[in-house]
Amino acid sequence: IMTTPAQPAKSPRASRSSGDLTFTILLLVVGLLVAMPILIALFTSFKPPREVITYPPRVFPSTWTIQNYFSAWNSNPFGRFMINSFIQTGLITGGQVLFSILAAYAFAVLKFPGRNTLFYLILGSLMIPFELALIPNFVLVTTIGWANTYQGLAVPFLASAFGVFMLRQFFLTVPIDLHDAALIDGASNWRYLWQILVPLSKGSIGAFAIFAVYSLYGLLYRL
């Protein structure tokens, strides 16, 4: 009796590699489609002014030039703008991280009357639209003489209710027995926070710092 040879089974690793390759190509295509407006704007920045308004429009310039960048740089004090952005971003991000760590520690570890009620009030402030507080903030900053100053740009945004919530939730995952053991060994709450809890929370703190920078530039974009 003649039998046909069995077909070799397809390796699961080969199937997985083929699927990963297809998925990677699909992601690249989608990424290019999403990035297309940015790429068109980038190529347009290298076109001479007469080519920007040509019809039909062309993606790539026929004549490449960087004169547009020199003209834009010289038309406004972009160096001053960049310094102001770095200072404001550094002050706000550092302040939000610092105050969020302190407040999150108080709400997660320390016990005091009205702790949960105060935390819920802070959490409820997330529902207040920024546009609703814009004019009161401007009036307050102007009244105390902080208009056109770095403290006027930074101080109203030094606290972050989202940062308090995010870091509190992570601090709650750290066993409270670690805090009790530190206190028994003679460590203060301050030392436990900065020498034990903060090093354990570097990932969450770093993630919140990135979010703070991102949300800040989103806020400036809305302004």
mmCIF file with all atom_site columns, C-alpha atoms in Angstrom:
data_model
loop_
_atom_site.group_PDB
_atom_site.id
_atom_site.type_symbol
_atom_site.label_atom_id
_atom_site.label_alt_id
_atom_site.label_comp_id
_atom_site.label_asym_id
_atom_site.label_entity_id
_atom_site.label_seq_id
_atom_site.pdbx_PDB_ins_code
_atom_site.Cartn_x
_atom_site.Cartn_y
_atom_site.Cartn_z
_atom_site.occupancy
_atom_site.B_iso_or_equiv
_atom_site.pdbx_formal_charge
_atom_site.auth_seq_id
_atom_site.auth_comp_id
_atom_site.auth_asym_id
_atom_site.auth_atom_id
_atom_site.pdbx_PDB_model_num
ATOM 1   C CA . ILE A 1 1   ? 0.000   0.000  0.000  1.00 0.00 ? 1   ILE A CA 1
ATOM 2   C CA . MET A 1 2   ? 1.494   3.278  -1.077 1.00 0.00 ? 2   MET A CA 1
ATOM 3   C CA . THR A 1 3   ? 1.112   6.188  1.279  1.00 0.00 ? 3   THR A CA 1
ATOM 4   C CA . THR A 1 4   ? 1.743   9.848  0.584  1.00 0.00 ? 4   THR A CA 1
ATOM 5   C CA . PRO A 1 5   ? 4.446   11.445 2.706  1.00 0.00 ? 5   PRO A CA 1
ATOM 6   C CA . ALA A 1 6   ? 3.147   13.585 5.542  1.00 0.00 ? 6   ALA A CA 1
ATOM 7   C CA . GLN A 1 7   ? 3.438   17.289 5.031  1.00 0.00 ? 7   GLN A CA 1
ATOM 8   C CA . PRO A 1 8   ? 5.817   18.900 7.509  1.00 0.00 ? 8   PRO A CA 1
ATOM 9   C CA . ALA A 1 9   ? 3.962   20.857 10.143 1.00 0.00 ? 9   ALA A CA 1
ATOM 10  C CA . LYS A 1 10  ? 4.461   24.617 9.980  1.00 0.00 ? 10  LYS A CA 1
ATOM 11  C CA . SER A 1 11  ? 6.614   25.839 12.832 1.00 0.00 ? 11  SER A CA 1
ATOM 12  C CA . PRO A 1 12  ? 4.731   27.963 15.379 1.00 0.00 ? 12  PRO A CA 1
ATOM 13  C CA . ARG A 1 13  ? 7.752   30.259 15.510 1.00 0.00 ? 13  ARG A CA 1
ATOM 14  C CA . ALA A 1 14  ? 7.579   30.826 11.743 1.00 0.00 ? 14  ALA A CA 1
ATOM 15  C CA . SER A 1 15  ? 3.861   31.564 11.934 1.00 0.00 ? 15  SER A CA 1
ATOM 16  C CA . ARG A 1 16  ? 4.436   34.007 14.775 1.00 0.00 ? 16  ARG A CA 1
ATOM 17  C CA . SER A 1 17  ? 7.263   35.737 12.883 1.00 0.00 ? 17  SER A CA 1
ATOM 18  C CA . SER A 1 18  ? 5.074   36.079 9.794  1.00 0.00 ? 18  SER A CA 1
ATOM 19  C CA . GLY A 1 19  ? 2.264   37.555 11.867 1.00 0.00 ? 19  GLY A CA 1
ATOM 20  C CA . ASP A 1 20  ? 4.629   39.981 13.603 1.00 0.00 ? 20  ASP A CA 1
ATOM 21  C CA . LEU A 1 21  ? 6.012   41.123 10.250 1.00 0.00 ? 21  LEU A CA 1
ATOM 22  C CA . THR A 1 22  ? 2.524   41.737 8.865  1.00 0.00 ? 22  THR A CA 1
ATOM 23  C CA . PHE A 1 23  ? 1.506   43.644 11.986 1.00 0.00 ? 23  PHE A CA 1
ATOM 24  C CA . THR A 1 24  ? 4.707   45.739 11.841 1.00 0.00 ? 24  THR A CA 1
ATOM 25  C CA . ILE A 1 25  ? 4.094   46.664 8.202  1.00 0.00 ? 25  ILE A CA 1
ATOM 26  C CA . LEU A 1 26  ? 0.496   47.601 9.014  1.00 0.00 ? 26  LEU A CA 1
ATOM 27  C CA . LEU A 1 27  ? 1.654   49.827 11.878 1.00 0.00 ? 27  LEU A CA 1
ATOM 28  C CA . LEU A 1 28  ? 4.221   51.508 9.615  1.00 0.00 ? 28  LEU A CA 1
ATOM 29  C CA . VAL A 1 29  ? 1.563   52.261 7.002  1.00 0.00 ? 29  VAL A CA 1
ATOM 30  C CA . VAL A 1 30  ? -0.822  53.687 9.603  1.00 0.00 ? 30  VAL A CA 1
ATOM 31  C CA . GLY A 1 31  ? 2.008   55.681 11.180 1.00 0.00 ? 31  GLY A CA 1
ATOM 32  C CA . LEU A 1 32  ? 2.933   57.204 7.814  1.00 0.00 ? 32  LEU A CA 1
ATOM 33  C CA . LEU A 1 33  ? -0.687  58.145 7.149  1.00 0.00 ? 33  LEU A CA 1
ATOM 34  C CA . VAL A 1 34  ? -0.992  59.813 10.554 1.00 0.00 ? 34  VAL A CA 1
ATOM 35  C CA . ALA A 1 35  ? 2.333   61.616 10.117 1.00 0.00 ? 35  ALA A CA 1
ATOM 36  C CA . MET A 1 36  ? 1.574   62.751 6.557  1.00 0.00 ? 36  MET A CA 1
ATOM 37  C CA . PRO A 1 37  ? 0.342   66.280 7.513  1.00 0.00 ? 37  PRO A CA 1
ATOM 38  C CA . ILE A 1 38  ? 3.493   66.812 9.604  1.00 0.00 ? 38  ILE A CA 1
ATOM 39  C CA . LEU A 1 39  ? 5.713   65.579 6.772  1.00 0.00 ? 39  LEU A CA 1
ATOM 40  C CA . ILE A 1 40  ? 3.945   67.836 4.272  1.00 0.00 ? 40  ILE A CA 1
ATOM 41  C CA . ALA A 1 41  ? 4.437   70.825 6.602  1.00 0.00 ? 41  ALA A CA 1
ATOM 42  C CA . LEU A 1 42  ? 8.102   69.900 7.023  1.00 0.00 ? 42  LEU A CA 1
ATOM 43  C CA . PHE A 1 43  ? 8.708   69.698 3.269  1.00 0.00 ? 43  PHE A CA 1
ATOM 44  C CA . THR A 1 44  ? 6.752   72.912 2.736  1.00 0.00 ? 44  THR A CA 1
ATOM 45  C CA . SER A 1 45  ? 9.098   74.733 5.098  1.00 0.00 ? 45  SER A CA 1
ATOM 46  C CA . PHE A 1 46  ? 11.937  74.101 2.625  1.00 0.00 ? 46  PHE A CA 1
ATOM 47  C CA . LYS A 1 47  ? 10.032  75.558 -0.362 1.00 0.00 ? 47  LYS A CA 1
ATOM 48  C CA . PRO A 1 48  ? 10.512  79.067 -1.721 1.00 0.00 ? 48  PRO A CA 1
ATOM 49  C CA . PRO A 1 49  ? 7.441   81.277 -1.078 1.00 0.00 ? 49  PRO A CA 1
ATOM 50  C CA . ARG A 1 50  ? 6.314   81.059 -4.725 1.00 0.00 ? 50  ARG A CA 1
ATOM 51  C CA . GLU A 1 51  ? 6.089   77.254 -4.554 1.00 0.00 ? 51  GLU A CA 1
ATOM 52  C CA . VAL A 1 52  ? 3.916   77.195 -1.421 1.00 0.00 ? 52  VAL A CA 1
ATOM 53  C CA . ILE A 1 53  ? 0.863   78.456 -3.316 1.00 0.00 ? 53  ILE A CA 1
ATOM 54  C CA . THR A 1 54  ? 1.390   76.576 -6.576 1.00 0.00 ? 54  THR A CA 1
ATOM 55  C CA . TYR A 1 55  ? -1.454  74.469 -7.981 1.00 0.00 ? 55  TYR A CA 1
ATOM 56  C CA . PRO A 1 56  ? -1.543  71.525 -8.111 1.00 0.00 ? 56  PRO A CA 1
ATOM 57  C CA . PRO A 1 57  ? 0.429   71.355 -4.886 1.00 0.00 ? 57  PRO A CA 1
ATOM 58  C CA . ARG A 1 58  ? 3.587   69.272 -4.721 1.00 0.00 ? 58  ARG A CA 1
ATOM 59  C CA . VAL A 1 59  ? 4.875   67.466 -1.655 1.00 0.00 ? 59  VAL A CA 1
ATOM 60  C CA . PHE A 1 60  ? 8.581   67.861 -2.387 1.00 0.00 ? 60  PHE A CA 1
ATOM 61  C CA . PRO A 1 61  ? 10.032  71.261 -3.246 1.00 0.00 ? 61  PRO A CA 1
ATOM 62  C CA . SER A 1 62  ? 11.681  71.668 -6.630 1.00 0.00 ? 62  SER A CA 1
ATOM 63  C CA . THR A 1 63  ? 14.186  74.058 -5.064 1.00 0.00 ? 63  THR A CA 1
ATOM 64  C CA . TRP A 1 64  ? 15.306  73.380 -1.502 1.00 0.00 ? 64  TRP A CA 1
ATOM 65  C CA . THR A 1 65  ? 16.023  76.385 0.704  1.00 0.00 ? 65  THR A CA 1
ATOM 66  C CA . ILE A 1 66  ? 16.465  77.095 4.420  1.00 0.00 ? 66  ILE A CA 1
ATOM 67  C CA . GLN A 1 67  ? 15.874  80.833 4.075  1.00 0.00 ? 67  GLN A CA 1
ATOM 68  C CA . ASN A 1 68  ? 12.425  80.419 5.643  1.00 0.00 ? 68  ASN A CA 1
ATOM 69  C CA . TYR A 1 69  ? 14.013  79.362 8.931  1.00 0.00 ? 69  TYR A CA 1
ATOM 70  C CA . PHE A 1 70  ? 16.334  82.375 8.969  1.00 0.00 ? 70  PHE A CA 1
ATOM 71  C CA . SER A 1 71  ? 13.430  84.709 8.210  1.00 0.00 ? 71  SER A CA 1
ATOM 72  C CA . ALA A 1 72  ? 11.273  83.224 10.968 1.00 0.00 ? 72  ALA A CA 1
ATOM 73  C CA . TRP A 1 73  ? 14.144  83.317 13.483 1.00 0.00 ? 73  TRP A CA 1
ATOM 74  C CA . ASN A 1 74  ? 14.944  86.959 12.741 1.00 0.00 ? 74  ASN A CA 1
ATOM 75  C CA . SER A 1 75  ? 11.329  88.139 12.687 1.00 0.00 ? 75  SER A CA 1
ATOM 76  C CA . ASN A 1 76  ? 10.725  87.258 16.373 1.00 0.00 ? 76  ASN A CA 1
ATOM 77  C CA . PRO A 1 77  ? 12.926  86.774 19.454 1.00 0.00 ? 77  PRO A CA 1
ATOM 78  C CA . PHE A 1 78  ? 12.701  82.978 19.362 1.00 0.00 ? 78  PHE A CA 1
ATOM 79  C CA . GLY A 1 79  ? 15.755  82.655 21.609 1.00 0.00 ? 79  GLY A CA 1
ATOM 80  C CA . ARG A 1 80  ? 13.898  84.493 24.368 1.00 0.00 ? 80  ARG A CA 1
ATOM 81  C CA . PHE A 1 81  ? 10.787  82.408 23.704 1.00 0.00 ? 81  PHE A CA 1
ATOM 82  C CA . MET A 1 82  ? 12.767  79.173 24.125 1.00 0.00 ? 82  MET A CA 1
ATOM 83  C CA . ILE A 1 83  ? 14.406  80.341 27.356 1.00 0.00 ? 83  ILE A CA 1
ATOM 84  C CA . ASN A 1 84  ? 11.010  81.326 28.751 1.00 0.00 ? 84  ASN A CA 1
ATOM 85  C CA . SER A 1 85  ? 9.577   77.934 27.782 1.00 0.00 ? 85  SER A CA 1
ATOM 86  C CA . PHE A 1 86  ? 12.447  76.046 29.454 1.00 0.00 ? 86  PHE A CA 1
ATOM 87  C CA . ILE A 1 87  ? 12.145  78.091 32.658 1.00 0.00 ? 87  ILE A CA 1
ATOM 88  C CA . GLN A 1 88  ? 8.366   77.771 32.836 1.00 0.00 ? 88  GLN A CA 1
ATOM 89  C CA . THR A 1 89  ? 8.441   74.050 32.045 1.00 0.00 ? 89  THR A CA 1
ATOM 90  C CA . GLY A 1 90  ? 11.155  73.375 34.615 1.00 0.00 ? 90  GLY A CA 1
ATOM 91  C CA . LEU A 1 91  ? 9.434   75.337 37.384 1.00 0.00 ? 91  LEU A CA 1
ATOM 92  C CA . ILE A 1 92  ? 5.982   73.871 36.791 1.00 0.00 ? 92  ILE A CA 1
ATOM 93  C CA . THR A 1 93  ? 7.150   70.281 36.313 1.00 0.00 ? 93  THR A CA 1
ATOM 94  C CA . GLY A 1 94  ? 9.417   70.399 39.355 1.00 0.00 ? 94  GLY A CA 1
ATOM 95  C CA . GLY A 1 95  ? 6.728   72.019 41.488 1.00 0.00 ? 95  GLY A CA 1
ATOM 96  C CA . GLN A 1 96  ? 4.035   69.557 40.438 1.00 0.00 ? 96  GLN A CA 1
ATOM 97  C CA . VAL A 1 97  ? 6.272   66.569 41.099 1.00 0.00 ? 97  VAL A CA 1
ATOM 98  C CA . LEU A 1 98  ? 7.375   67.870 44.511 1.00 0.00 ? 98  LEU A CA 1
ATOM 99  C CA . PHE A 1 99  ? 3.944   68.883 45.789 1.00 0.00 ? 99  PHE A CA 1
ATOM 100 C CA . SER A 1 100 ? 2.292   65.761 44.368 1.00 0.00 ? 100 SER A CA 1
ATOM 101 C CA . ILE A 1 101 ? 4.789   63.547 46.196 1.00 0.00 ? 101 ILE A CA 1
ATOM 102 C CA . LEU A 1 102 ? 4.185   65.317 49.502 1.00 0.00 ? 102 LEU A CA 1
ATOM 103 C CA . ALA A 1 103 ? 0.389   65.374 49.171 1.00 0.00 ? 103 ALA A CA 1
ATOM 104 C CA . ALA A 1 104 ? 0.205   61.777 47.927 1.00 0.00 ? 104 ALA A CA 1
ATOM 105 C CA . TYR A 1 105 ? 2.293   60.617 50.884 1.00 0.00 ? 105 TYR A CA 1
ATOM 106 C CA . ALA A 1 106 ? 0.001   62.397 53.304 1.00 0.00 ? 106 ALA A CA 1
ATOM 107 C CA . PHE A 1 107 ? -3.133  60.869 51.774 1.00 0.00 ? 107 PHE A CA 1
ATOM 108 C CA . ALA A 1 108 ? -1.668  57.358 51.373 1.00 0.00 ? 108 ALA A CA 1
ATOM 109 C CA . VAL A 1 109 ? 0.359   56.861 54.568 1.00 0.00 ? 109 VAL A CA 1
ATOM 110 C CA . LEU A 1 110 ? -0.447  59.452 57.221 1.00 0.00 ? 110 LEU A CA 1
ATOM 111 C CA . LYS A 1 111 ? -3.671  59.337 59.195 1.00 0.00 ? 111 LYS A CA 1
ATOM 112 C CA . PHE A 1 112 ? -5.442  62.579 60.102 1.00 0.00 ? 112 PHE A CA 1
ATOM 113 C CA . PRO A 1 113 ? -9.095  63.681 60.487 1.00 0.00 ? 113 PRO A CA 1
ATOM 114 C CA . GLY A 1 114 ? -10.876 64.397 57.229 1.00 0.00 ? 114 GLY A CA 1
ATOM 115 C CA . ARG A 1 115 ? -8.223  62.723 55.084 1.00 0.00 ? 115 ARG A CA 1
ATOM 116 C CA . ASN A 1 116 ? -10.629 61.021 52.705 1.00 0.00 ? 116 ASN A CA 1
ATOM 117 C CA . THR A 1 117 ? -12.945 64.037 52.475 1.00 0.00 ? 117 THR A CA 1
ATOM 118 C CA . LEU A 1 118 ? -10.063 66.342 51.582 1.00 0.00 ? 118 LEU A CA 1
ATOM 119 C CA . PHE A 1 119 ? -8.767  63.866 49.020 1.00 0.00 ? 119 PHE A CA 1
ATOM 120 C CA . TYR A 1 120 ? -12.178 63.647 47.358 1.00 0.00 ? 120 TYR A CA 1
ATOM 121 C CA . LEU A 1 121 ? -12.348 67.445 47.192 1.00 0.00 ? 121 LEU A CA 1
ATOM 122 C CA . ILE A 1 122 ? -8.971  67.549 45.461 1.00 0.00 ? 122 ILE A CA 1
ATOM 123 C CA . LEU A 1 123 ? -10.071 64.778 43.125 1.00 0.00 ? 123 LEU A CA 1
ATOM 124 C CA . GLY A 1 124 ? -13.273 66.670 42.347 1.00 0.00 ? 124 GLY A CA 1
ATOM 125 C CA . SER A 1 125 ? -11.254 69.657 41.153 1.00 0.00 ? 125 SER A CA 1
ATOM 126 C CA . LEU A 1 126 ? -10.334 67.599 38.091 1.00 0.00 ? 126 LEU A CA 1
ATOM 127 C CA . MET A 1 127 ? -13.885 68.159 36.841 1.00 0.00 ? 127 MET A CA 1
ATOM 128 C CA . ILE A 1 128 ? -13.428 71.953 36.755 1.00 0.00 ? 128 ILE A CA 1
ATOM 129 C CA . PRO A 1 129 ? -12.552 73.038 33.190 1.00 0.00 ? 129 PRO A CA 1
ATOM 130 C CA . PHE A 1 130 ? -9.377  75.046 32.830 1.00 0.00 ? 130 PHE A CA 1
ATOM 131 C CA . GLU A 1 131 ? -11.217 77.742 30.883 1.00 0.00 ? 131 GLU A CA 1
ATOM 132 C CA . LEU A 1 132 ? -13.407 78.383 33.939 1.00 0.00 ? 132 LEU A CA 1
ATOM 133 C CA . ALA A 1 133 ? -10.381 79.272 36.086 1.00 0.00 ? 133 ALA A CA 1
ATOM 134 C CA . LEU A 1 134 ? -8.458  81.180 33.406 1.00 0.00 ? 134 LEU A CA 1
ATOM 135 C CA . ILE A 1 135 ? -9.938  84.649 34.033 1.00 0.00 ? 135 ILE A CA 1
ATOM 136 C CA . PRO A 1 136 ? -9.846  84.402 37.880 1.00 0.00 ? 136 PRO A CA 1
ATOM 137 C CA . ASN A 1 137 ? -6.184  83.308 37.672 1.00 0.00 ? 137 ASN A CA 1
ATOM 138 C CA . PHE A 1 138 ? -5.362  86.228 35.386 1.00 0.00 ? 138 PHE A CA 1
ATOM 139 C CA . VAL A 1 139 ? -7.113  88.716 37.663 1.00 0.00 ? 139 VAL A CA 1
ATOM 140 C CA . LEU A 1 140 ? -5.346  87.341 40.748 1.00 0.00 ? 140 LEU A CA 1
ATOM 141 C CA . VAL A 1 141 ? -1.903  87.343 39.112 1.00 0.00 ? 141 VAL A CA 1
ATOM 142 C CA . THR A 1 142 ? -2.424  90.889 37.840 1.00 0.00 ? 142 THR A CA 1
ATOM 143 C CA . THR A 1 143 ? -3.701  92.142 41.205 1.00 0.00 ? 143 THR A CA 1
ATOM 144 C CA . ILE A 1 144 ? -0.652  90.942 43.136 1.00 0.00 ? 144 ILE A CA 1
ATOM 145 C CA . GLY A 1 145 ? 1.716   92.396 40.535 1.00 0.00 ? 145 GLY A CA 1
ATOM 146 C CA . TRP A 1 146 ? 2.907   89.163 38.938 1.00 0.00 ? 146 TRP A CA 1
ATOM 147 C CA . ALA A 1 147 ? 1.905   89.999 35.379 1.00 0.00 ? 147 ALA A CA 1
ATOM 148 C CA . ASN A 1 148 ? 4.692   89.363 32.831 1.00 0.00 ? 148 ASN A CA 1
ATOM 149 C CA . THR A 1 149 ? 6.829   87.567 35.424 1.00 0.00 ? 149 THR A CA 1
ATOM 150 C CA . TYR A 1 150 ? 8.062   83.991 35.764 1.00 0.00 ? 150 TYR A CA 1
ATOM 151 C CA . GLN A 1 151 ? 6.222   83.499 39.048 1.00 0.00 ? 151 GLN A CA 1
ATOM 152 C CA . GLY A 1 152 ? 3.008   84.595 37.365 1.00 0.00 ? 152 GLY A CA 1
ATOM 153 C CA . LEU A 1 153 ? 3.561   81.959 34.684 1.00 0.00 ? 153 LEU A CA 1
ATOM 154 C CA . ALA A 1 154 ? 4.451   79.151 37.088 1.00 0.00 ? 154 ALA A CA 1
ATOM 155 C CA . VAL A 1 155 ? 2.847   79.566 40.522 1.00 0.00 ? 155 VAL A CA 1
ATOM 156 C CA . PRO A 1 156 ? -0.831  79.082 39.452 1.00 0.00 ? 156 PRO A CA 1
ATOM 157 C CA . PHE A 1 157 ? 0.086   75.673 37.982 1.00 0.00 ? 157 PHE A CA 1
ATOM 158 C CA . LEU A 1 158 ? 2.403   74.252 40.658 1.00 0.00 ? 158 LEU A CA 1
ATOM 159 C CA . ALA A 1 159 ? -0.260  71.905 42.065 1.00 0.00 ? 159 ALA A CA 1
ATOM 160 C CA . SER A 1 160 ? -1.704  68.970 40.148 1.00 0.00 ? 160 SER A CA 1
ATOM 161 C CA . ALA A 1 161 ? -4.737  67.062 41.367 1.00 0.00 ? 161 ALA A CA 1
ATOM 162 C CA . PHE A 1 162 ? -4.026  64.306 38.859 1.00 0.00 ? 162 PHE A CA 1
ATOM 163 C CA . GLY A 1 163 ? -0.479  63.973 40.158 1.00 0.00 ? 163 GLY A CA 1
ATOM 164 C CA . VAL A 1 164 ? -1.738  63.624 43.727 1.00 0.00 ? 164 VAL A CA 1
ATOM 165 C CA . PHE A 1 165 ? -4.197  60.936 42.652 1.00 0.00 ? 165 PHE A CA 1
ATOM 166 C CA . MET A 1 166 ? -1.680  59.032 40.506 1.00 0.00 ? 166 MET A CA 1
ATOM 167 C CA . LEU A 1 167 ? 1.121   58.944 43.075 1.00 0.00 ? 167 LEU A CA 1
ATOM 168 C CA . ARG A 1 168 ? -1.271  58.213 45.949 1.00 0.00 ? 168 ARG A CA 1
ATOM 169 C CA . GLN A 1 169 ? -2.538  55.147 44.132 1.00 0.00 ? 169 GLN A CA 1
ATOM 170 C CA . PHE A 1 170 ? 1.015   53.887 43.697 1.00 0.00 ? 170 PHE A CA 1
ATOM 171 C CA . PHE A 1 171 ? 2.014   54.667 47.292 1.00 0.00 ? 171 PHE A CA 1
ATOM 172 C CA . LEU A 1 172 ? -0.944  52.561 48.445 1.00 0.00 ? 172 LEU A CA 1
ATOM 173 C CA . THR A 1 173 ? 0.579   49.528 46.699 1.00 0.00 ? 173 THR A CA 1
ATOM 174 C CA . VAL A 1 174 ? 3.692   49.728 48.903 1.00 0.00 ? 174 VAL A CA 1
ATOM 175 C CA . PRO A 1 175 ? 3.115   47.549 52.010 1.00 0.00 ? 175 PRO A CA 1
ATOM 176 C CA . ILE A 1 176 ? 2.421   49.648 55.090 1.00 0.00 ? 176 ILE A CA 1
ATOM 177 C CA . ASP A 1 177 ? 4.574   47.187 57.044 1.00 0.00 ? 177 ASP A CA 1
ATOM 178 C CA . LEU A 1 178 ? 7.586   48.808 55.388 1.00 0.00 ? 178 LEU A CA 1
ATOM 179 C CA . HIS A 1 179 ? 6.588   52.142 56.894 1.00 0.00 ? 179 HIS A CA 1
ATOM 180 C CA . ASP A 1 180 ? 6.038   50.614 60.320 1.00 0.00 ? 180 ASP A CA 1
ATOM 181 C CA . ALA A 1 181 ? 9.401   48.860 60.210 1.00 0.00 ? 181 ALA A CA 1
ATOM 182 C CA . ALA A 1 182 ? 11.144  52.109 59.265 1.00 0.00 ? 182 ALA A CA 1
ATOM 183 C CA . LEU A 1 183 ? 9.524   53.961 62.163 1.00 0.00 ? 183 LEU A CA 1
ATOM 184 C CA . ILE A 1 184 ? 10.476  51.184 64.599 1.00 0.00 ? 184 ILE A CA 1
ATOM 185 C CA . ASP A 1 185 ? 14.096  51.443 63.407 1.00 0.00 ? 185 ASP A CA 1
ATOM 186 C CA . GLY A 1 186 ? 14.076  55.158 64.229 1.00 0.00 ? 186 GLY A CA 1
ATOM 187 C CA . ALA A 1 187 ? 13.389  56.698 60.810 1.00 0.00 ? 187 ALA A CA 1
ATOM 188 C CA . SER A 1 188 ? 11.118  59.726 60.621 1.00 0.00 ? 188 SER A CA 1
ATOM 189 C CA . ASN A 1 189 ? 8.304   60.098 58.103 1.00 0.00 ? 189 ASN A CA 1
ATOM 190 C CA . TRP A 1 190 ? 10.463  62.537 56.154 1.00 0.00 ? 190 TRP A CA 1
ATOM 191 C CA . ARG A 1 191 ? 13.353  60.064 55.949 1.00 0.00 ? 191 ARG A CA 1
ATOM 192 C CA . TYR A 1 192 ? 11.055  57.175 55.052 1.00 0.00 ? 192 TYR A CA 1
ATOM 193 C CA . LEU A 1 193 ? 9.520   59.224 52.238 1.00 0.00 ? 193 LEU A CA 1
ATOM 194 C CA . TRP A 1 194 ? 12.753  60.359 50.570 1.00 0.00 ? 194 TRP A CA 1
ATOM 195 C CA . GLN A 1 195 ? 15.035  57.408 51.266 1.00 0.00 ? 195 GLN A CA 1
ATOM 196 C CA . ILE A 1 196 ? 12.638  54.488 50.892 1.00 0.00 ? 196 ILE A CA 1
ATOM 197 C CA . LEU A 1 197 ? 9.332   55.387 49.253 1.00 0.00 ? 197 LEU A CA 1
ATOM 198 C CA . VAL A 1 198 ? 10.541  57.788 46.559 1.00 0.00 ? 198 VAL A CA 1
ATOM 199 C CA . PRO A 1 199 ? 13.319  55.440 45.301 1.00 0.00 ? 199 PRO A CA 1
ATOM 200 C CA . LEU A 1 200 ? 10.713  52.680 45.038 1.00 0.00 ? 200 LEU A CA 1
ATOM 201 C CA . SER A 1 201 ? 8.447   55.007 43.049 1.00 0.00 ? 201 SER A CA 1
ATOM 202 C CA . LYS A 1 202 ? 10.904  56.278 40.440 1.00 0.00 ? 202 LYS A CA 1
ATOM 203 C CA . GLY A 1 203 ? 8.899   54.763 37.595 1.00 0.00 ? 203 GLY A CA 1
ATOM 204 C CA . SER A 1 204 ? 5.604   56.369 38.607 1.00 0.00 ? 204 SER A CA 1
ATOM 205 C CA . ILE A 1 205 ? 7.236   59.706 39.393 1.00 0.00 ? 205 ILE A CA 1
ATOM 206 C CA . GLY A 1 206 ? 9.018   59.716 36.037 1.00 0.00 ? 206 GLY A CA 1
ATOM 207 C CA . ALA A 1 207 ? 5.789   58.850 34.224 1.00 0.00 ? 207 ALA A CA 1
ATOM 208 C CA . PHE A 1 208 ? 3.985   61.699 35.956 1.00 0.00 ? 208 PHE A CA 1
ATOM 209 C CA . ALA A 1 209 ? 6.819   64.136 35.122 1.00 0.00 ? 209 ALA A CA 1
ATOM 210 C CA . ILE A 1 210 ? 6.457   63.231 31.433 1.00 0.00 ? 210 ILE A CA 1
ATOM 211 C CA . PHE A 1 211 ? 2.687   63.679 31.681 1.00 0.00 ? 211 PHE A CA 1
ATOM 212 C CA . ALA A 1 212 ? 3.163   67.061 33.387 1.00 0.00 ? 212 ALA A CA 1
ATOM 213 C CA . VAL A 1 213 ? 5.337   68.334 30.528 1.00 0.00 ? 213 VAL A CA 1
ATOM 214 C CA . TYR A 1 214 ? 2.899   66.983 27.947 1.00 0.00 ? 214 TYR A CA 1
ATOM 215 C CA . SER A 1 215 ? -0.155  68.501 29.642 1.00 0.00 ? 215 SER A CA 1
ATOM 216 C CA . LEU A 1 216 ? 1.663   71.822 30.056 1.00 0.00 ? 216 LEU A CA 1
ATOM 217 C CA . TYR A 1 217 ? 2.314   72.154 26.336 1.00 0.00 ? 217 TYR A CA 1
ATOM 218 C CA . GLY A 1 218 ? -1.262  71.084 25.647 1.00 0.00 ? 218 GLY A CA 1
ATOM 219 C CA . LEU A 1 219 ? -2.382  73.872 27.994 1.00 0.00 ? 219 LEU A CA 1
ATOM 220 C CA . LEU A 1 220 ? -0.179  76.433 26.242 1.00 0.00 ? 220 LEU A CA 1
ATOM 221 C CA . TYR A 1 221 ? -1.522  75.249 22.885 1.00 0.00 ? 221 TYR A CA 1
ATOM 222 C CA . ARG A 1 222 ? -5.084  75.925 24.050 1.00 0.00 ? 222 ARG A CA 1
ATOM 223 C CA . LEU A 1 223 ? -4.047  79.408 25.204 1.00 0.00 ? 223 LEU A CA 1
#
